[in-house]
mmCIF file of C-alpha atoms in Angstrom:
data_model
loop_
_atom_site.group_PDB
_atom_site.id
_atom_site.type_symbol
_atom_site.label_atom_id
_atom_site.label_comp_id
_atom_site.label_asym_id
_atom_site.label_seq_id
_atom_site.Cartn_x
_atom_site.Cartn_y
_atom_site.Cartn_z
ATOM 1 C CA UNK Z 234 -122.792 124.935 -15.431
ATOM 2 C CA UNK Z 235 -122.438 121.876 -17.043
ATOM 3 C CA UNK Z 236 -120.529 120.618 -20.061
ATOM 4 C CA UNK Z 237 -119.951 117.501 -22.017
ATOM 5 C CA UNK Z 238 -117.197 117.289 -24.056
ATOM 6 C CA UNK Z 239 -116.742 114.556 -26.781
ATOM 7 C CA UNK Z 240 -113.737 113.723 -27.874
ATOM 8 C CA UNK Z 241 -113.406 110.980 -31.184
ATOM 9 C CA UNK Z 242 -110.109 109.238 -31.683
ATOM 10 C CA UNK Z 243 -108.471 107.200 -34.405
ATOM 11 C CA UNK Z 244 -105.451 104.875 -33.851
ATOM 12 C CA UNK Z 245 -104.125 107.260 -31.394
ATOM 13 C CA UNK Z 246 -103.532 106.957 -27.193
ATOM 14 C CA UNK Z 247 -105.618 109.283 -25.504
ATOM 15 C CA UNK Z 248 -102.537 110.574 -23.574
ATOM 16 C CA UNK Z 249 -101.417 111.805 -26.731
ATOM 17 C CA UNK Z 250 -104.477 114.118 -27.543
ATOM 18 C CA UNK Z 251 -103.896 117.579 -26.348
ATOM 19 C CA UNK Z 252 -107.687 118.131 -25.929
ATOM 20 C CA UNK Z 253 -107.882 115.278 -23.869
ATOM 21 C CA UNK Z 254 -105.675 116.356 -21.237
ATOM 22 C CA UNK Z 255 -107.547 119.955 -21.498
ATOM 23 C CA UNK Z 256 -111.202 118.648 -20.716
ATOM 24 C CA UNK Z 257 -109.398 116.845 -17.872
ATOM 25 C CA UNK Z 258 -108.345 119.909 -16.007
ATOM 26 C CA UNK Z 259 -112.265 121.563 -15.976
ATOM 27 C CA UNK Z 260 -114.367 120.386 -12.984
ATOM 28 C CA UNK Z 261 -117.292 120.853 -15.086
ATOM 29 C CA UNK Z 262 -116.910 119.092 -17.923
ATOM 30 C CA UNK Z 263 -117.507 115.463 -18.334
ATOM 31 C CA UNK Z 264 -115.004 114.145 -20.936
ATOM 32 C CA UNK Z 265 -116.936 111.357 -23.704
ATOM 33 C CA UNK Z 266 -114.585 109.453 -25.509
ATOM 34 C CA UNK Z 267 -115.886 107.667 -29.024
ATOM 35 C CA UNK Z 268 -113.415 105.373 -30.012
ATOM 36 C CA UNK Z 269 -113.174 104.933 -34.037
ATOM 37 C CA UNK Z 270 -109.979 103.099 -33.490
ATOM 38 C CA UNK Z 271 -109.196 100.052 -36.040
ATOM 39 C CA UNK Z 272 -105.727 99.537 -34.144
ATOM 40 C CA UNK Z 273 -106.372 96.832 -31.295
ATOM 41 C CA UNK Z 274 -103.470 97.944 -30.076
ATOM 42 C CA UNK Z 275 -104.541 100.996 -28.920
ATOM 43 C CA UNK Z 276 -106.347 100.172 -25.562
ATOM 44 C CA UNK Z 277 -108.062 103.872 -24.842
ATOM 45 C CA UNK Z 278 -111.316 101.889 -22.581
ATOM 46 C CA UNK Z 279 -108.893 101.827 -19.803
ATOM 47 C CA UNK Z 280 -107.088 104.731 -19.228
ATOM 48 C CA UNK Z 281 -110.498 106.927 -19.889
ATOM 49 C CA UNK Z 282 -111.844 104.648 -17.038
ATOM 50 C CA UNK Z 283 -108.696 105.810 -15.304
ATOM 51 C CA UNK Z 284 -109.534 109.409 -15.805
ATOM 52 C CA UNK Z 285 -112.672 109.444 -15.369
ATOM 53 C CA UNK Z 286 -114.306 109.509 -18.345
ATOM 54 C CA UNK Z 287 -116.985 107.970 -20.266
ATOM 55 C CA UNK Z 288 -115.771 105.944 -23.013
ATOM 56 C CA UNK Z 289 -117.811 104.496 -26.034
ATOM 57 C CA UNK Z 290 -116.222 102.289 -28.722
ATOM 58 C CA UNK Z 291 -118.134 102.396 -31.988
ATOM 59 C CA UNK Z 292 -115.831 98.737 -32.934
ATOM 60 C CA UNK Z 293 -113.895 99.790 -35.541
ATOM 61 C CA UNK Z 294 -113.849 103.254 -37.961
ATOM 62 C CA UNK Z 295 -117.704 103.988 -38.487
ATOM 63 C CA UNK Z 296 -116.661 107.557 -39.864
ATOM 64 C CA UNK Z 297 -116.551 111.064 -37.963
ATOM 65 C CA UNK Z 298 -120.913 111.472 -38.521
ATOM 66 C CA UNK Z 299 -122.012 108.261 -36.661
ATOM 67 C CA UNK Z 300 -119.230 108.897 -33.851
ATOM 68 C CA UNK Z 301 -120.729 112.152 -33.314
ATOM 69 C CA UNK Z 302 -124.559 110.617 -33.562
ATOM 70 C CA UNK Z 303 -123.830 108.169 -30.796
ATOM 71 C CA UNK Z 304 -122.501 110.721 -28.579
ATOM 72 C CA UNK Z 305 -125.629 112.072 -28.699
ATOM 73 C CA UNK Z 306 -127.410 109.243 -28.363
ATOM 74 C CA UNK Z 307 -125.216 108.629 -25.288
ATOM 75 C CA UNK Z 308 -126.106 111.428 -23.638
ATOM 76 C CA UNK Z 309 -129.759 112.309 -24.381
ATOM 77 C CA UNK Z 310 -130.547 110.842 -20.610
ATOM 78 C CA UNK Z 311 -128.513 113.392 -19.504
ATOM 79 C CA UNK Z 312 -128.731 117.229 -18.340
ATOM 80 C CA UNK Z 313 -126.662 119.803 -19.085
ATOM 81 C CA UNK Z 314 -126.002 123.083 -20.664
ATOM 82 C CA UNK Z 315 -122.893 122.925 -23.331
ATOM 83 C CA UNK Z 316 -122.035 119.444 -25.659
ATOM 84 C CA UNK Z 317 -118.330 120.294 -27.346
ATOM 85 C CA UNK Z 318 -116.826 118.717 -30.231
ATOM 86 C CA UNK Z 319 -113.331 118.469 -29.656
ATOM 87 C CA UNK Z 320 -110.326 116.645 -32.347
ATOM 88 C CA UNK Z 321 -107.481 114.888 -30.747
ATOM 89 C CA UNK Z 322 -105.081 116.641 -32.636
ATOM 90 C CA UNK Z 323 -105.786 120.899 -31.205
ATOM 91 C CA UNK Z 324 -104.849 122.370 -28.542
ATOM 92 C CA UNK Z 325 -107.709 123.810 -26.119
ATOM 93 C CA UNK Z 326 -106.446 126.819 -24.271
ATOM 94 C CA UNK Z 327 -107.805 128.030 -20.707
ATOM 95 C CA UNK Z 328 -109.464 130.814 -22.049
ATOM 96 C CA UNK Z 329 -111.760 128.441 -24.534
ATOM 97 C CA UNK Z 330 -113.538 127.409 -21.073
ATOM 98 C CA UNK Z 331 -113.527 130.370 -19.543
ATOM 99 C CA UNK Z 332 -115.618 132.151 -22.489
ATOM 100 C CA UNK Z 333 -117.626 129.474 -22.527
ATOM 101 C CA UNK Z 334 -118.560 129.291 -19.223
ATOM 102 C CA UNK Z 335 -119.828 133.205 -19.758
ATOM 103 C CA UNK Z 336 -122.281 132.287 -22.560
ATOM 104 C CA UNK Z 337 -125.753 131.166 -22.334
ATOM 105 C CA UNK Z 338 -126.487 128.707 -23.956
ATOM 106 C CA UNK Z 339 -129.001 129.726 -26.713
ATOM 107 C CA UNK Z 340 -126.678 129.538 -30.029
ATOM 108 C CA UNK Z 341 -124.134 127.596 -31.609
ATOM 109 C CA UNK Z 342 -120.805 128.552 -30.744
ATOM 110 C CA UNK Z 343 -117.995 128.599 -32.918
ATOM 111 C CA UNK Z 344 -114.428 129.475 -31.780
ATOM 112 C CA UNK Z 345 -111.841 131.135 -33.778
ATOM 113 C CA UNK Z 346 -109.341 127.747 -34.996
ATOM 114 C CA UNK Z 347 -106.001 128.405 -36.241
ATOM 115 C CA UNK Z 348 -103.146 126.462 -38.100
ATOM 116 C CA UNK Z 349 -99.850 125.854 -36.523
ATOM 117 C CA UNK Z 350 -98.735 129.032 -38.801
ATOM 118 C CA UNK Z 351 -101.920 131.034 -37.830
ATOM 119 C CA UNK Z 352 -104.102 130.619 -40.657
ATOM 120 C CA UNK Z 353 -107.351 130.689 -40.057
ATOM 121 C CA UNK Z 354 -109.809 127.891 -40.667
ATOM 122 C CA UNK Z 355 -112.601 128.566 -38.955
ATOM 123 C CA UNK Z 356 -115.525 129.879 -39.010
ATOM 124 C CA UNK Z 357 -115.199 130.677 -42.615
ATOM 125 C CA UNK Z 358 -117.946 132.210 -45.102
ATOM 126 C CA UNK Z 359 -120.504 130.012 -47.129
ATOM 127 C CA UNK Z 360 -120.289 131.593 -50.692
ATOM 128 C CA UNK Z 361 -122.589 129.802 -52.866
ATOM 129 C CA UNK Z 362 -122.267 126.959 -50.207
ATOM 130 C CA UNK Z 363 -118.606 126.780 -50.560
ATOM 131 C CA UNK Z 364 -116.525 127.347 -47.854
ATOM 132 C CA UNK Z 365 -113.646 130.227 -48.138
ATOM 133 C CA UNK Z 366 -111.680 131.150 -45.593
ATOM 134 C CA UNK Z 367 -111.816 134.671 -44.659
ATOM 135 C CA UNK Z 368 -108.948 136.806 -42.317
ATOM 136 C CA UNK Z 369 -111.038 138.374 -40.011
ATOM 137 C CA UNK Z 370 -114.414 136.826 -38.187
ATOM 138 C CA UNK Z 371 -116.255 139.991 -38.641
ATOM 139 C CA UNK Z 372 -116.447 140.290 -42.349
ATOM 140 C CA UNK Z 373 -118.447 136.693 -42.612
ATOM 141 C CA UNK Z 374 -122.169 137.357 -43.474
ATOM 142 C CA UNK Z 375 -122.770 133.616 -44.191
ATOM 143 C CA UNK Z 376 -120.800 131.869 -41.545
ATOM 144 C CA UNK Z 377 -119.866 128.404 -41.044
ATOM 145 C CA UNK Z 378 -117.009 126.037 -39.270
ATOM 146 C CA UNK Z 379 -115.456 123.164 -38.317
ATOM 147 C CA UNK Z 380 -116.167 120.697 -35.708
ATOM 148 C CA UNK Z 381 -113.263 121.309 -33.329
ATOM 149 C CA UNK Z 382 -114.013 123.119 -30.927
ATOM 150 C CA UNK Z 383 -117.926 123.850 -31.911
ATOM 151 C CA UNK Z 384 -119.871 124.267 -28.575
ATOM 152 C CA UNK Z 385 -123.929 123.146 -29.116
ATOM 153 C CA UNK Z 386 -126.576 124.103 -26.622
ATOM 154 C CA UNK Z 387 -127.223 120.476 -24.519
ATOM 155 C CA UNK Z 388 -130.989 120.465 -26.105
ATOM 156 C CA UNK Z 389 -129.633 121.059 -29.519
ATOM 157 C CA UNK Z 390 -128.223 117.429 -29.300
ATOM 158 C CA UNK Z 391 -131.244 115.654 -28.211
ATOM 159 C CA UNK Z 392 -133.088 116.736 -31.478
ATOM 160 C CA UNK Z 393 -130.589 117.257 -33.944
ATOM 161 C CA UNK Z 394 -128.283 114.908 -36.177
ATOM 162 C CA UNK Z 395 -125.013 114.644 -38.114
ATOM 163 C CA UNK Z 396 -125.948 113.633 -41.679
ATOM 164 C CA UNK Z 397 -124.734 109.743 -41.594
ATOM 165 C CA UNK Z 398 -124.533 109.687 -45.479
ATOM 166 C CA UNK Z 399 -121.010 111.649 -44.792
ATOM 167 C CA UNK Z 400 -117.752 110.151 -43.710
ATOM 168 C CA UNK Z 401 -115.883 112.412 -42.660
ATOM 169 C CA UNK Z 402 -115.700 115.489 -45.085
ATOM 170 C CA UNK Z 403 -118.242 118.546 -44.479
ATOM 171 C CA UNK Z 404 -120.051 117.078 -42.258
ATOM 172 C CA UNK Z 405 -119.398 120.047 -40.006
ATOM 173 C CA UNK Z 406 -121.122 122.438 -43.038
ATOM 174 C CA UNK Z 407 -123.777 120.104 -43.716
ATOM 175 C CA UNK Z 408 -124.948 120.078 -39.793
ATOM 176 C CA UNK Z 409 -124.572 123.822 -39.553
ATOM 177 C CA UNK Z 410 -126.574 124.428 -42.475
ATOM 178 C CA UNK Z 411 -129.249 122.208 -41.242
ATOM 179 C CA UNK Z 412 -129.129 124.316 -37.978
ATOM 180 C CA UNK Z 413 -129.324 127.142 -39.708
ATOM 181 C CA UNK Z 414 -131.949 126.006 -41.996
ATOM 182 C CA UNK Z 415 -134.337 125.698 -38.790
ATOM 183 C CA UNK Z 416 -133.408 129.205 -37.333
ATOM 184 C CA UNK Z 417 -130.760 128.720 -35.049
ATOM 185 C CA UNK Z 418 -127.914 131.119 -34.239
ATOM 186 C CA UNK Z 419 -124.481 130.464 -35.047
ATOM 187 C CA UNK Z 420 -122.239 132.823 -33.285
ATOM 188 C CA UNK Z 421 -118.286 132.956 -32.933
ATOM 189 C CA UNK Z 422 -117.110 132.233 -29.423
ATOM 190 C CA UNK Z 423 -114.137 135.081 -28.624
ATOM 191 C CA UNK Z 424 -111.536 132.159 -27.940
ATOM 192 C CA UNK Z 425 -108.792 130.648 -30.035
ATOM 193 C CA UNK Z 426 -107.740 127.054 -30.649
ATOM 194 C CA UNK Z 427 -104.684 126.038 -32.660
ATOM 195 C CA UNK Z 428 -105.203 122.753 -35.034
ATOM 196 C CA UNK Z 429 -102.031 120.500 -36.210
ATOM 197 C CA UNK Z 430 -102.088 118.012 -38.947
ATOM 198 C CA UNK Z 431 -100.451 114.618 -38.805
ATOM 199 C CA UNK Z 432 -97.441 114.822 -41.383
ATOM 200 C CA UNK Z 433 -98.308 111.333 -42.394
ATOM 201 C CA UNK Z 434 -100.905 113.246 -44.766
ATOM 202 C CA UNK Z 435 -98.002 113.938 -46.804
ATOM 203 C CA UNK Z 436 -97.499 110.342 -47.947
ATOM 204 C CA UNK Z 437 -98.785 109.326 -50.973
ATOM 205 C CA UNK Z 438 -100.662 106.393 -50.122
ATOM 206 C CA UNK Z 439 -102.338 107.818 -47.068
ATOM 207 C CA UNK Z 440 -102.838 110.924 -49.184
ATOM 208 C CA UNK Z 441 -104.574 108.869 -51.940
ATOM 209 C CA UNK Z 442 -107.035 107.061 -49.583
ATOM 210 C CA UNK Z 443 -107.817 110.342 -47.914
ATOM 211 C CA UNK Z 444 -108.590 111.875 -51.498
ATOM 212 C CA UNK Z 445 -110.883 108.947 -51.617
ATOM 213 C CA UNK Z 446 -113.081 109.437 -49.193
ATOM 214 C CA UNK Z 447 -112.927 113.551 -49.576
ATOM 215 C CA UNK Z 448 -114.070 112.343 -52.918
ATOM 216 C CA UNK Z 449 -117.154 110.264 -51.636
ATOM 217 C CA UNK Z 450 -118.437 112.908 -49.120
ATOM 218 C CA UNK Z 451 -117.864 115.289 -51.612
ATOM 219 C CA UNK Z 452 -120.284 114.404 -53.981
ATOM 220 C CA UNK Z 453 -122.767 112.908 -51.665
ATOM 221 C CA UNK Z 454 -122.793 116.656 -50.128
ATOM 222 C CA UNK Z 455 -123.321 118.265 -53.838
ATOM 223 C CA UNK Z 456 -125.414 115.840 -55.364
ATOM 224 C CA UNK Z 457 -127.536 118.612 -56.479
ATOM 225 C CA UNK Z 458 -124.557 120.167 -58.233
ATOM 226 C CA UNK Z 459 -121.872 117.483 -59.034
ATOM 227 C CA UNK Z 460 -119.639 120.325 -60.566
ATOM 228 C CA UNK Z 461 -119.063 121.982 -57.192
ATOM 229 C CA UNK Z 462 -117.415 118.786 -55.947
ATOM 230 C CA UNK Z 463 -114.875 118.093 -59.121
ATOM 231 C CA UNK Z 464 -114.501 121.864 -58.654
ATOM 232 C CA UNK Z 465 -113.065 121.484 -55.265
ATOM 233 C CA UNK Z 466 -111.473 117.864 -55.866
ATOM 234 C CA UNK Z 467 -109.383 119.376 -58.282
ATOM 235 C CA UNK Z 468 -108.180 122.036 -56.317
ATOM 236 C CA UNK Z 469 -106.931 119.539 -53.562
ATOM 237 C CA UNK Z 470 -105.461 117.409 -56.215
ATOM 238 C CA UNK Z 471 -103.786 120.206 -56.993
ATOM 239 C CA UNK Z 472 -102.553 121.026 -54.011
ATOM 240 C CA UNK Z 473 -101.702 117.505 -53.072
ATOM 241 C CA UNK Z 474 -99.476 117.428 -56.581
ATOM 242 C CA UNK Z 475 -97.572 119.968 -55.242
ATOM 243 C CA UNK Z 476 -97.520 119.056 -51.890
ATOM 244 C CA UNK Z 477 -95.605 115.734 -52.908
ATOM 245 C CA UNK Z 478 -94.161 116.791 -55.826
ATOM 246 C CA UNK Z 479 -96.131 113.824 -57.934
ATOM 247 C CA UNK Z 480 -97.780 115.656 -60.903
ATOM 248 C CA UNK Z 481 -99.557 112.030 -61.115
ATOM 249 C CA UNK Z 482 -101.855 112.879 -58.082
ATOM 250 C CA UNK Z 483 -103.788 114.544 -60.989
ATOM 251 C CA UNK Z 484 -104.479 111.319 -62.729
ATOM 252 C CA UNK Z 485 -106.035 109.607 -59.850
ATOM 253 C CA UNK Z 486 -109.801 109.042 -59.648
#
């Protein structure tokens, strides 16, 4: 079997990405690394050369949809059976590629991801295309996911695109409803990964410009129905409010 795994950084040293040093352990799986570092002083070309990986620089932050594009772009000339999306900030137990390795692959795969203090993220349920988390994987009747950890058959990749329009935000609901749109399977992948967040999230100016673009990909996602994004905006200003204990994080925007 063989598996590509594509890893897209930000401002952060590969050796510092738990994923990174988990691809590196599997024989079978070629490690891409798309560089949306703005930092120059962040050299990652070298020490993926080092490890023997394939490293792409997309020369400064394009957002999380084009990084993903020109991974597949990348490897389109190649053969293989899996292509996995991994983040640099979750931790990619043994098991992961053991399942994996078990699977054929005919479906999208979607492992279970945790938080740090075990909630679940993903997959979650689409309910009138909203994504709500749920506590179990087997009451979703209308599943989607995140990106992390989201294996895609190696053919998959050669035909199919992340919509560019997005940033960042639900990009990872917007590709699996296409996919799902043209009759492919999604299926949940009997593994678990554990996600952390950077605590820098928790400042207010980094919050802020994060809201921003959340903001953006929001509405570009429900341009059909506007309401659904200031519906979910204000929920994470909300939460954000409370988070920093600024009741002005309601104001902004």
């Amino acid at each position: 079997m063989k598996i590509y795994a594509v890893l897209v950084t930000y401002n952060k040293h590969l050796s510092d990405c738990s994923s990174f040093c988990s691809a590196l352990k599997e024989p079978d799986v070629q490690l891409l690394v798309v560089d949306n570092s703005t930092d120059e002083s962040i050299h990652n070309q070298e020490e993926a050369r080092q490890a023997g990986a394939w490293f792409l620089s997309m020369n400064g932050n394009q957002g999380l949809s084009k990084a993903y594009n020109a991974a597949f772009d990348y490897l389109k000339t190649t053969t293989g059976d899996w292509v996995v999306l991994l983040d640099d900030d979750t931790q990619i137990p043994d098991q992961y590629w053991m399942q994996l390795r078990k699977e054929t692959p005919n479906a999208v795969l979607l492992p279970v991801v945790r938080t740090m203090k075990g909630k679940m993220i993903s997959p979650a349920e689409m309910k009138h295309d909203i994504p709500r988390s749920v506590v179990s994987p087997s009451t979703i009747s209308d599943i989607t996911g995140i990106n992390s950890g989201m294996a895609v058959p190696k053919q998959l990749t050669d035909t199919y695109r992340y919509n560019d329009h997005l940033f960042l935000d639900f990009i990872d609901h917007q590709f699996i409803k296409d996919l799902k749109q043209n009759g492919v399977d999604i299926r949940i992948l009997p593994a678990e990964l554990v996600q952390s967040f950077s605590a820098d999230g928790l400042e207010k100016q980094s919050a802020l410009k994060r809201l921003e673009i959340q903001k953006k990909d929001l509405y570009t996602y429900y341009a059909a129905n506007p309401w659904k994004a200031w519906y979910l905006i204000m929920k994470r200003k909300i939460r954000l409010a409370v988070q920093l204990r600024k009741p002005e994080v309601l104001l902004h925007g």
